[in-house]
GROMACS .gro file of C-alpha atoms in nm:
model
  250
    1MET     CA    1   5.805  -3.124  -2.473
    2ARG     CA    2   5.943  -3.353  -2.172
    3ALA     CA    3   5.803  -3.710  -2.185
    4MET     CA    4   5.863  -4.084  -2.026
    5ARG     CA    5   5.944  -4.272  -2.305
    6ALA     CA    6   6.052  -4.650  -2.329
    7GLU     CA    7   6.293  -4.711  -2.567
    8GLN     CA    8   6.292  -5.073  -2.574
    9PHE     CA    9   6.051  -5.284  -2.476
   10SER     CA   10   6.326  -5.442  -2.179
   11GLY     CA   11   6.127  -5.349  -1.832
   12TYR     CA   12   6.179  -5.072  -1.615
   13GLU     CA   13   6.503  -4.926  -1.705
   14ALA     CA   14   6.415  -4.903  -2.046
   15LEU     CA   15   6.190  -4.559  -1.983
   16LYS     CA   16   6.366  -4.238  -2.036
   17LEU     CA   17   6.291  -3.937  -1.965
   18VAL     CA   18   6.305  -3.750  -2.300
   19GLU     CA   19   6.284  -3.354  -2.515
   20LEU     CA   20   6.002  -3.403  -2.796
   21PRO     CA   21   5.819  -3.159  -3.025
   22LYS     CA   22   5.484  -3.075  -2.877
   23PRO     CA   23   5.247  -3.252  -3.117
   24ALA     CA   24   5.117  -3.137  -3.417
   25VAL     CA   25   4.780  -3.054  -3.365
   26THR     CA   26   4.564  -3.203  -3.709
   27ASP     CA   27   4.190  -3.256  -3.833
   28GLY     CA   28   3.985  -3.422  -3.602
   29LYS     CA   29   4.254  -3.405  -3.282
   30VAL     CA   30   4.182  -3.135  -3.004
   31LEU     CA   31   4.613  -3.064  -2.826
   32VAL     CA   32   4.573  -3.177  -2.469
   33ARG     CA   33   4.794  -3.044  -2.209
   34ILE     CA   34   4.838  -3.335  -1.954
   35THR     CA   35   4.771  -3.293  -1.556
   36ALA     CA   36   4.754  -3.674  -1.491
   37ALA     CA   37   4.844  -4.001  -1.645
   38GLY     CA   38   4.722  -4.349  -1.566
   39VAL     CA   39   4.889  -4.626  -1.499
   40THR     CA   40   4.743  -4.938  -1.600
   41PRO     CA   41   4.880  -5.338  -1.638
   42LEU     CA   42   4.846  -5.304  -2.012
   43ASP     CA   43   5.225  -5.098  -1.976
   44HIS     CA   44   5.382  -5.329  -1.771
   45THR     CA   45   5.258  -5.560  -2.041
   46ILE     CA   46   5.405  -5.363  -2.256
   47LEU     CA   47   5.737  -5.286  -2.078
   48SER     CA   48   5.802  -5.600  -2.060
   49GLY     CA   49   5.796  -5.726  -2.392
   50GLN     CA   50   5.480  -5.899  -2.374
   51PHE     CA   51   5.253  -5.721  -2.600
   52HIS     CA   52   5.375  -5.757  -2.942
   53HIS     CA   53   5.169  -5.522  -3.164
   54SER     CA   54   5.364  -5.244  -3.007
   55LYS     CA   55   5.664  -5.076  -3.138
   56PRO     CA   56   5.961  -4.856  -2.956
   57PRO     CA   57   6.072  -4.616  -2.909
   58LEU     CA   58   5.650  -4.547  -2.742
   59ILE     CA   59   5.570  -4.308  -2.471
   60LEU     CA   60   5.324  -4.553  -2.288
   61GLY     CA   61   4.978  -4.393  -2.134
   62ASN     CA   62   4.675  -4.508  -2.219
   63GLU     CA   63   4.493  -4.296  -1.976
   64GLY     CA   64   4.499  -3.940  -1.888
   65ALA     CA   65   4.342  -3.605  -1.812
   66GLY     CA   66   4.434  -3.294  -1.891
   67VAL     CA   67   4.351  -2.948  -1.973
   68VAL     CA   68   4.202  -2.858  -2.356
   69GLU     CA   69   4.451  -2.608  -2.526
   70GLU     CA   70   4.379  -2.615  -2.896
   71ARG     CA   71   4.099  -2.703  -3.115
   72GLY     CA   72   3.866  -2.827  -2.892
   73GLY     CA   73   3.558  -2.641  -3.052
   74THR     CA   74   3.232  -2.600  -2.907
   75ASP     CA   75   3.258  -2.935  -2.714
   76PHE     CA   76   3.561  -2.898  -2.563
   77PRO     CA   77   3.607  -2.547  -2.515
   78VAL     CA   78   4.012  -2.405  -2.455
   79GLY     CA   79   4.048  -2.441  -2.082
   80SER     CA   80   3.779  -2.742  -2.045
   81ARG     CA   81   3.891  -3.006  -1.782
   82VAL     CA   82   3.892  -3.384  -1.944
   83MET     CA   83   3.962  -3.699  -1.954
   84PHE     CA   84   4.010  -3.977  -2.209
   85TRP     CA   85   4.123  -4.351  -2.288
   86GLY     CA   86   4.188  -4.516  -2.664
   87THR     CA   87   4.528  -4.660  -2.813
   88TYR     CA   88   4.773  -4.425  -2.647
   89GLY     CA   89   5.059  -4.592  -2.525
   90ALA     CA   90   4.975  -4.886  -2.714
   91PHE     CA   91   4.946  -4.807  -3.118
   92GLU     CA   92   5.047  -4.472  -3.073
   93ASP     CA   93   5.267  -4.220  -2.859
   94GLY     CA   94   5.097  -4.238  -2.485
   95THR     CA   95   5.016  -4.022  -2.195
   96TYR     CA   96   5.329  -4.023  -2.012
   97SER     CA   97   5.428  -3.651  -2.152
   98GLU     CA   98   5.352  -3.294  -2.103
   99TRP     CA   99   5.116  -3.278  -2.424
  100ILE     CA  100   4.929  -3.514  -2.670
  101ALA     CA  101   4.689  -3.440  -2.904
  102VAL     CA  102   4.404  -3.658  -2.896
  103ARG     CA  103   4.085  -3.726  -3.100
  104LYS     CA  104   3.774  -3.589  -3.051
  105GLU     CA  105   3.544  -3.865  -2.987
  106ASP     CA  106   3.795  -4.004  -2.692
  107LEU     CA  107   3.731  -3.719  -2.505
  108CYS     CA  108   3.502  -3.648  -2.226
  109LEU     CA  109   3.401  -3.387  -1.976
  110ILE     CA  110   3.546  -3.397  -1.665
  111PRO     CA  111   3.238  -3.364  -1.392
  112ASP     CA  112   3.257  -3.091  -1.156
  113GLY     CA  113   3.374  -3.212  -0.789
  114VAL     CA  114   3.646  -3.472  -0.971
  115ASP     CA  115   4.036  -3.369  -0.944
  116ASP     CA  116   4.207  -3.464  -1.215
  117VAL     CA  117   4.387  -3.780  -1.049
  118THR     CA  118   4.090  -3.979  -0.976
  119ALA     CA  119   3.973  -3.878  -1.348
  120ALA     CA  120   4.268  -4.007  -1.528
  121GLY     CA  121   4.207  -4.292  -1.336
  122ILE     CA  122   3.857  -4.382  -1.458
  123PRO     CA  123   3.827  -4.433  -1.818
  124VAL     CA  124   4.001  -4.763  -1.845
  125ALA     CA  125   3.884  -4.932  -1.541
  126TYR     CA  126   3.529  -4.797  -1.543
  127LEU     CA  127   3.481  -4.866  -1.917
  128THR     CA  128   3.636  -5.226  -1.908
  129ALA     CA  129   3.406  -5.286  -1.542
  130GLN     CA  130   3.066  -5.138  -1.716
  131VAL     CA  131   3.109  -5.403  -2.043
  132ALA     CA  132   3.212  -5.709  -1.867
  133LEU     CA  133   2.915  -5.616  -1.687
  134THR     CA  134   2.686  -5.573  -2.009
  135LEU     CA  135   2.827  -5.872  -2.139
  136ALA     CA  136   2.749  -6.089  -1.872
  137GLY     CA  137   2.416  -5.998  -1.804
  138PHE     CA  138   2.422  -5.800  -1.528
  139ARG     CA  139   2.136  -5.702  -1.408
  140ALA     CA  140   1.992  -5.576  -1.008
  141GLY     CA  141   1.946  -5.916  -0.750
  142LYS     CA  142   2.238  -6.050  -0.942
  143THR     CA  143   2.557  -6.198  -0.773
  144VAL     CA  144   2.889  -6.030  -0.870
  145LEU     CA  145   3.261  -6.162  -0.773
  146ALA     CA  146   3.512  -5.970  -0.921
  147PRO     CA  147   3.860  -6.063  -0.724
  148ALA     CA  148   4.147  -5.795  -0.624
  149ILE     CA  149   3.949  -5.559  -0.485
  150GLY     CA  150   4.285  -5.364  -0.508
  151GLY     CA  151   4.314  -5.372  -0.892
  152SER     CA  152   4.142  -5.135  -1.100
  153VAL     CA  153   3.952  -5.329  -1.281
  154GLY     CA  154   3.825  -5.558  -0.972
  155ASN     CA  155   3.745  -5.276  -0.757
  156ALA     CA  156   3.571  -5.070  -1.033
  157VAL     CA  157   3.358  -5.399  -1.088
  158THR     CA  158   3.286  -5.445  -0.738
  159GLN     CA  159   3.204  -5.056  -0.718
  160LEU     CA  160   2.969  -5.053  -1.064
  161ALA     CA  161   2.772  -5.386  -0.953
  162ARG     CA  162   2.688  -5.275  -0.562
  163ALA     CA  163   2.570  -4.912  -0.711
  164LEU     CA  164   2.344  -5.085  -0.970
  165GLY     CA  165   2.149  -5.291  -0.698
  166ALA     CA  166   2.387  -5.643  -0.678
  167LYS     CA  167   2.238  -5.858  -0.434
  168HIS     CA  168   2.591  -5.946  -0.370
  169ALA     CA  169   2.919  -5.725  -0.508
  170ILE     CA  170   3.225  -5.975  -0.374
  171SER     CA  171   3.599  -5.920  -0.423
  172SER     CA  172   3.953  -6.038  -0.296
  173THR     CA  173   4.246  -5.967  -0.128
  174THR     CA  174   4.568  -6.210  -0.099
  175ASN     CA  175   4.657  -5.975   0.208
  176HIS     CA  176   4.499  -5.913   0.568
  177ALA     CA  177   4.600  -5.557   0.616
  178LYS     CA  178   4.449  -5.440   0.237
  179ALA     CA  179   4.115  -5.714   0.361
  180GLU     CA  180   4.072  -5.479   0.643
  181GLN     CA  181   4.168  -5.145   0.467
  182ALA     CA  182   3.836  -5.234   0.187
  183LYS     CA  183   3.607  -5.287   0.468
  184ALA     CA  184   3.715  -4.915   0.628
  185LEU     CA  185   3.651  -4.806   0.296
  186GLY     CA  186   3.298  -5.002   0.305
  187PHE     CA  187   3.334  -5.262   0.063
  188ASN     CA  188   3.222  -5.560   0.287
  189GLU     CA  189   3.235  -5.841   0.111
  190VAL     CA  190   3.552  -5.911   0.046
  191ILE     CA  191   3.721  -6.233   0.094
  192ASP     CA  192   4.058  -6.271   0.268
  193THR     CA  193   4.261  -6.597   0.072
  194SER     CA  194   4.515  -6.567   0.384
  195ILE     CA  195   4.314  -6.696   0.576
  196GLU     CA  196   4.002  -6.857   0.319
  197LYS     CA  197   3.980  -7.007   0.027
  198LEU     CA  198   3.781  -6.774  -0.264
  199GLY     CA  199   3.522  -7.093  -0.318
  200ASP     CA  200   3.496  -7.125   0.059
  201GLY     CA  201   3.452  -6.740   0.110
  202VAL     CA  202   3.183  -6.707  -0.194
  203ARG     CA  203   2.969  -7.027  -0.031
  204ARG     CA  204   2.955  -6.825   0.292
  205ILE     CA  205   2.804  -6.477   0.161
  206THR     CA  206   2.603  -6.633  -0.055
  207GLY     CA  207   2.458  -6.969   0.161
  208GLY     CA  208   2.620  -7.190  -0.055
  209TYR     CA  209   2.456  -7.027  -0.393
  210GLY     CA  210   2.766  -6.878  -0.534
  211ALA     CA  211   2.819  -6.596  -0.809
  212ASP     CA  212   2.626  -6.515  -1.099
  213ILE     CA  213   2.838  -6.349  -1.256
  214VAL     CA  214   3.285  -6.390  -1.276
  215ILE     CA  215   3.468  -6.067  -1.377
  216ASP     CA  216   3.830  -6.226  -1.380
  217GLY     CA  217   4.102  -6.030  -1.441
  218ILE     CA  218   4.362  -6.249  -1.308
  219GLY     CA  219   4.391  -6.594  -1.414
  220GLY     CA  220   4.552  -6.890  -1.287
  221GLU     CA  221   4.480  -7.018  -0.943
  222VAL     CA  222   4.236  -6.741  -0.887
  223LEU     CA  223   4.082  -6.767  -1.247
  224SER     CA  224   4.061  -7.183  -1.121
  225GLU     CA  225   3.872  -7.113  -0.811
  226ALA     CA  226   3.619  -6.860  -0.944
  227LEU     CA  227   3.526  -7.085  -1.191
  228GLY     CA  228   3.462  -7.324  -0.872
  229ALA     CA  229   3.278  -7.062  -0.666
  230LEU     CA  230   2.994  -6.999  -1.010
  231ALA     CA  231   2.649  -7.048  -0.997
  232LEU     CA  232   2.443  -7.314  -1.204
  233GLY     CA  233   2.384  -7.136  -1.532
  234GLY     CA  234   2.602  -6.777  -1.418
  235SER     CA  235   2.858  -6.625  -1.680
  236PHE     CA  236   3.242  -6.582  -1.647
  237ILE     CA  237   3.444  -6.326  -1.813
  238THR     CA  238   3.818  -6.312  -1.849
  239LEU     CA  239   3.969  -6.025  -1.910
  240GLY     CA  240   4.322  -5.915  -2.090
  241ILE     CA  241   4.619  -6.116  -2.085
  242PRO     CA  242   4.592  -6.264  -1.707
  243GLN     CA  243   4.907  -6.318  -1.525
  244ALA     CA  244   5.058  -6.161  -1.800
  245ALA     CA  245   5.255  -5.913  -1.543
  246LYS     CA  246   5.291  -6.213  -1.344
  247GLN     CA  247   5.240  -5.943  -1.063
  248PRO     CA  248   4.879  -5.933  -1.005
  249LEU     CA  249   4.705  -5.603  -0.772
  250THR     CA  250   4.568  -5.822  -0.523
   0.00000   0.00000   0.00000
């Protein structure tokens, strides 16, 4: 099978297209033919050598979507469309390949009406967003700030908070064009930090109250400004290794 493998962790030039045997399927695993692979900030962090638990050579990609080909049983019959995530692409070979052996407990059927490309990008961002909101004590009526509408987690937190009844679901971008695009897509509480400071935008939207919950995956100056926008008694959650990649998706 073909796979994109990092031969060492020295940047994108270390990714090589290689031919490898199709993975063997052992007990408890399901053979999935990959149709779409998700790309997350963790891939960049590993490839840049800043995630010291991974060892090369390694096929990256810890989320994906595909079709069951073997050993899915009655839960995941052959031909089922599935999405999944896990330690793939970090501690074992991941989804940047034509086939992968996936633990059955990591699989989820893709709902009708969701295409494979969309499904491949759902597990990491939306599960992370759900866990973060739960840990922060979210409930309907709370105000949530998740910087970086152009990032997967910032976007997912904003969507989920709004769908779950947030009073305000606020995000941000450093780019005016992205701010306009976000508004066109229905994100009406996006702060354009090219013309307004993050904290000022939060106070403007909330009438000076601030954010009950801040979920930040950027770090650095954004983290500092977001802390300043936190309401009295609010909750702040920071995710991953902020600014490890030094290329925040804002």
